XYZ file of C-alpha atoms in Angstrom:
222
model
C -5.915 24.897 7.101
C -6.083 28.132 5.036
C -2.209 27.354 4.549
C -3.120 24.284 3.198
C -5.648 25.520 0.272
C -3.182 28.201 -0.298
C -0.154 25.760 -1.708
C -3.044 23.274 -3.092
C -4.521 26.436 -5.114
C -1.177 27.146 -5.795
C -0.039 24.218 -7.281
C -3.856 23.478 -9.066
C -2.818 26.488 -10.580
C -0.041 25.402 -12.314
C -1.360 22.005 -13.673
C -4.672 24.434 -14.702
C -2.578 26.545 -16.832
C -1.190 23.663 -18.865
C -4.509 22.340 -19.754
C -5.590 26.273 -20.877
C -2.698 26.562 -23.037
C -3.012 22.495 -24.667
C -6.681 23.850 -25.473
C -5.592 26.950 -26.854
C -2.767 25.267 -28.816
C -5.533 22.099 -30.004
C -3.192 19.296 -28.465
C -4.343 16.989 -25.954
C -7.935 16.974 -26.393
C -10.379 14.482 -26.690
C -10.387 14.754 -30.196
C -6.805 14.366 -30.529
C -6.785 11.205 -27.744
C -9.225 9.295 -29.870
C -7.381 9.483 -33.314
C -4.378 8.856 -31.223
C -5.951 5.881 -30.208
C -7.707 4.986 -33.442
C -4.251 4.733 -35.315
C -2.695 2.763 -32.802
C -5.486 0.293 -32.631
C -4.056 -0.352 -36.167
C -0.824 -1.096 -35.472
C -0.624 -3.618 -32.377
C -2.717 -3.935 -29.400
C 0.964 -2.739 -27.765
C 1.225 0.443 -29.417
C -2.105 1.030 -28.175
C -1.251 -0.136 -24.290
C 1.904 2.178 -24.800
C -0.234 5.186 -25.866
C -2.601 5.076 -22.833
C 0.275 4.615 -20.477
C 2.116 7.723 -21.873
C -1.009 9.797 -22.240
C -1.738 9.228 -18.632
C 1.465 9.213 -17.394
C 2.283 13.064 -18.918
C -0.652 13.758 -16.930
C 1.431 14.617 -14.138
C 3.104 17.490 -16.096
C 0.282 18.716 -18.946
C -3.516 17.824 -17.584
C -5.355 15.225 -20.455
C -8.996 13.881 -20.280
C -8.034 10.816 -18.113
C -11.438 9.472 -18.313
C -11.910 9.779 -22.719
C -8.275 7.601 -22.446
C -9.026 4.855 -19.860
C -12.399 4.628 -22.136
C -11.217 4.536 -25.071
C -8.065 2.688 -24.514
C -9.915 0.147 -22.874
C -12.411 -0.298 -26.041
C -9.852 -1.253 -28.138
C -7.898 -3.535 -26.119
C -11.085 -4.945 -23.561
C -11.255 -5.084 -19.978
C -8.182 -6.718 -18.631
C -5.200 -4.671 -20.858
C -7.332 -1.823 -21.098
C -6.993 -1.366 -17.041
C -3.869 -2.608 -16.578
C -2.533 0.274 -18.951
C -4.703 2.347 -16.861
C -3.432 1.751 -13.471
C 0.074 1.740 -14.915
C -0.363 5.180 -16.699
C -2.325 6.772 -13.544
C 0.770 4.891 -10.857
C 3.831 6.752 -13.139
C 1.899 10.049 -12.976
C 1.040 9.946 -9.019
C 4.275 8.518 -7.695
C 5.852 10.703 -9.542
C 4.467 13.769 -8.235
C 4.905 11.951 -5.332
C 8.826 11.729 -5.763
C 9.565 14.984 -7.351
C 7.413 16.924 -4.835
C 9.278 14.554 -1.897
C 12.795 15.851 -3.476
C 11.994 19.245 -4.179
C 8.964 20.335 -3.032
C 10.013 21.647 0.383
C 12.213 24.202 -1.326
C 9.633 25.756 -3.605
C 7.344 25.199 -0.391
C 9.474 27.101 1.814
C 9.503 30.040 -0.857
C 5.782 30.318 -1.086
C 5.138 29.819 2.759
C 8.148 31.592 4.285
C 6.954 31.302 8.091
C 8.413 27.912 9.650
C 5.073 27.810 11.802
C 2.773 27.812 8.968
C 4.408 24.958 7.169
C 3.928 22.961 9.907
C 0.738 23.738 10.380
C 0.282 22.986 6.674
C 1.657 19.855 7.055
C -0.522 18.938 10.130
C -3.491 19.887 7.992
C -2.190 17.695 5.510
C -1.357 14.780 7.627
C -5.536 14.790 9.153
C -7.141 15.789 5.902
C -5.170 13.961 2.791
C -5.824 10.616 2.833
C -9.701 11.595 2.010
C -8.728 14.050 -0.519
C -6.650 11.279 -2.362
C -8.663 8.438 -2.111
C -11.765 10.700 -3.391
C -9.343 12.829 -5.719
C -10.675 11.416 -9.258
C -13.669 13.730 -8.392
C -12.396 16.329 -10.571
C -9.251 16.872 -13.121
C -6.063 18.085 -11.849
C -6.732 16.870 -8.473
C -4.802 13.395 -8.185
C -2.333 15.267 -9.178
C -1.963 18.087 -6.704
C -2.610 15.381 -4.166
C 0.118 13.439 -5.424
C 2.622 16.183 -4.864
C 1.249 16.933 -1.468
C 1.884 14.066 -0.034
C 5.332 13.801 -1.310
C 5.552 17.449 0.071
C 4.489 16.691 2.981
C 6.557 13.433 3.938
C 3.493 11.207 3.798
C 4.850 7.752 3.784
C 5.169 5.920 0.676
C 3.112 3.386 1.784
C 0.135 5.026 3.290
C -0.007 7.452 0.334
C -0.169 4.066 -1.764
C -2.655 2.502 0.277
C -5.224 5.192 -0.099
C -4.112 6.054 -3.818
C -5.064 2.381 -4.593
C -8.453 2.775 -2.441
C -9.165 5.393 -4.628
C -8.216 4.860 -8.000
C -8.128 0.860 -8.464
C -12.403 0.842 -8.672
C -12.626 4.490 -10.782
C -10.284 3.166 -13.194
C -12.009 -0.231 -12.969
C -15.269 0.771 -13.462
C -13.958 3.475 -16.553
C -12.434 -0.187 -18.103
C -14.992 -1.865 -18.149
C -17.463 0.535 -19.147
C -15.262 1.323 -22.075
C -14.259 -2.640 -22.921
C -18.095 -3.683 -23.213
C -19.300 -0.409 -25.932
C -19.461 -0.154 -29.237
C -19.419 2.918 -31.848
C -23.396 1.922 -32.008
C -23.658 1.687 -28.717
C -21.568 4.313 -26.249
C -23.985 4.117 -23.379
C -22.313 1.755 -20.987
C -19.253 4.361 -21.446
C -21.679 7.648 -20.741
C -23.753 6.042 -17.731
C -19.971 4.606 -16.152
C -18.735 8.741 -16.665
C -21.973 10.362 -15.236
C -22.122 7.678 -12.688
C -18.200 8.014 -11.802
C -18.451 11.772 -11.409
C -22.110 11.720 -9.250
C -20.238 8.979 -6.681
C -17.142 10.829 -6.361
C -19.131 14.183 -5.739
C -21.387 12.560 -3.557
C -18.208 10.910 -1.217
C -17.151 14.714 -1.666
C -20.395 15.844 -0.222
C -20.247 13.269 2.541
C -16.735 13.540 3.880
C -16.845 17.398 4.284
C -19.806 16.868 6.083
C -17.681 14.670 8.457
C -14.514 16.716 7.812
C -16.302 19.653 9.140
C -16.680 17.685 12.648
C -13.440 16.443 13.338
C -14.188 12.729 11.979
C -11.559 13.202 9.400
C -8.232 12.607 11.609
C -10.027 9.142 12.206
C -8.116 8.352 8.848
C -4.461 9.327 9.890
């Protein structure tokens, strides 16, 4: 287990010093996502669905405010585009951590964690303990990410790592849609309560599966 936080710090790391250095350098902030946004809108309701997938798709390689884009995108273009461009955006960015990590992640793993016996205890750990860190991974930024690269890291199968991706991510990004699709510039609430409400339920499930983590009920997933 302590093998396992090590290469999940590890790689958190990484994706954490992006989004230092895109604040230091001003790009990819909130600010900048909503004028993004704002000139698109005046274009063509595609140019807008094009933005949101790119911005969340990049967010496998430089760390954005996934939340301010599903939001926002989703005010301009209303429920239905708003989280299909979501889900599209959010699918490039996890499958393909998934698929790089799956090609070349055991290399760079094997460099970091040189003993043969603690990789495979890493990726017993792993096995047991991921599919409730990715299905409750929109609790916090970076996250989906490193769990994304995990589990192509690890050799989770494509379609269990789907399965509990889309358990995970289809109702957050739902949710962020349709908060986003039904406020106004006069009226932002429906978009605050969905964030603060997003954030206590995933910290809650958080709360509640380490609880049952901590007694063995975890591996019930595998």
């Amino acid at each position: 287990m302590r093998t396992l936080l090590k290469v999940m710090l590890s790689i958190a790391a990484i994706f954490a010093s992006t989004f230092i250095l895109g604040r230091v350098l001003g790009i990819l902030t909130e600010d900048n996502v909503r004028e993004w946004l704002q000139i698109a809108s005046t274009l063509s309701a595609l140019t807008v669905i094009a933005v949101v997938v790119a911005l969340l798709a990049i967010d496998l390689f430089v760390a954005v405010p996934t939340l301010t884009i599903v939001i926002l995108g989703s005010y301009f273009l209303g429920f239905e585009m708003g989280f299909a461009a979501a889900m599209t955006g959010s699918a490039i960015a996890a499958f393909g951590g998934y698929a790089i990590c799956g090609r070349w992640g055991e290399g760079a793993l094997a460099k970091v964690i040189r003993n043969e016996d603690e990789r495979a205890d890493m990726r017993g750990a792993f096995t047991s303990h991921g599919p409730g860190m990715i299905m409750l991974s929109r609790a916090a930024p970076i996250l989906p990410e490193v769990t994304a690269c995990m589990a192509g890291m690890t050799r989770m199968p494509l379609i269990r790592f789907a399965m509990f991706w889309v358990v995970g991510t289809l109702p957050y990004m739902g949710i962020a849609a349709y908060a986003g699709s039904v406020s106004t510039l006069d009226d932002p609430r429906p978009a605050i309560f969905a964030a603060l409400g997003l954030y206590a339920a995933m910290w809650t499930g958080w709360f509640i599966y380490r609880k049952y983590w901590m007694k063995g009920g975890a591996r019930l997933l595998v």
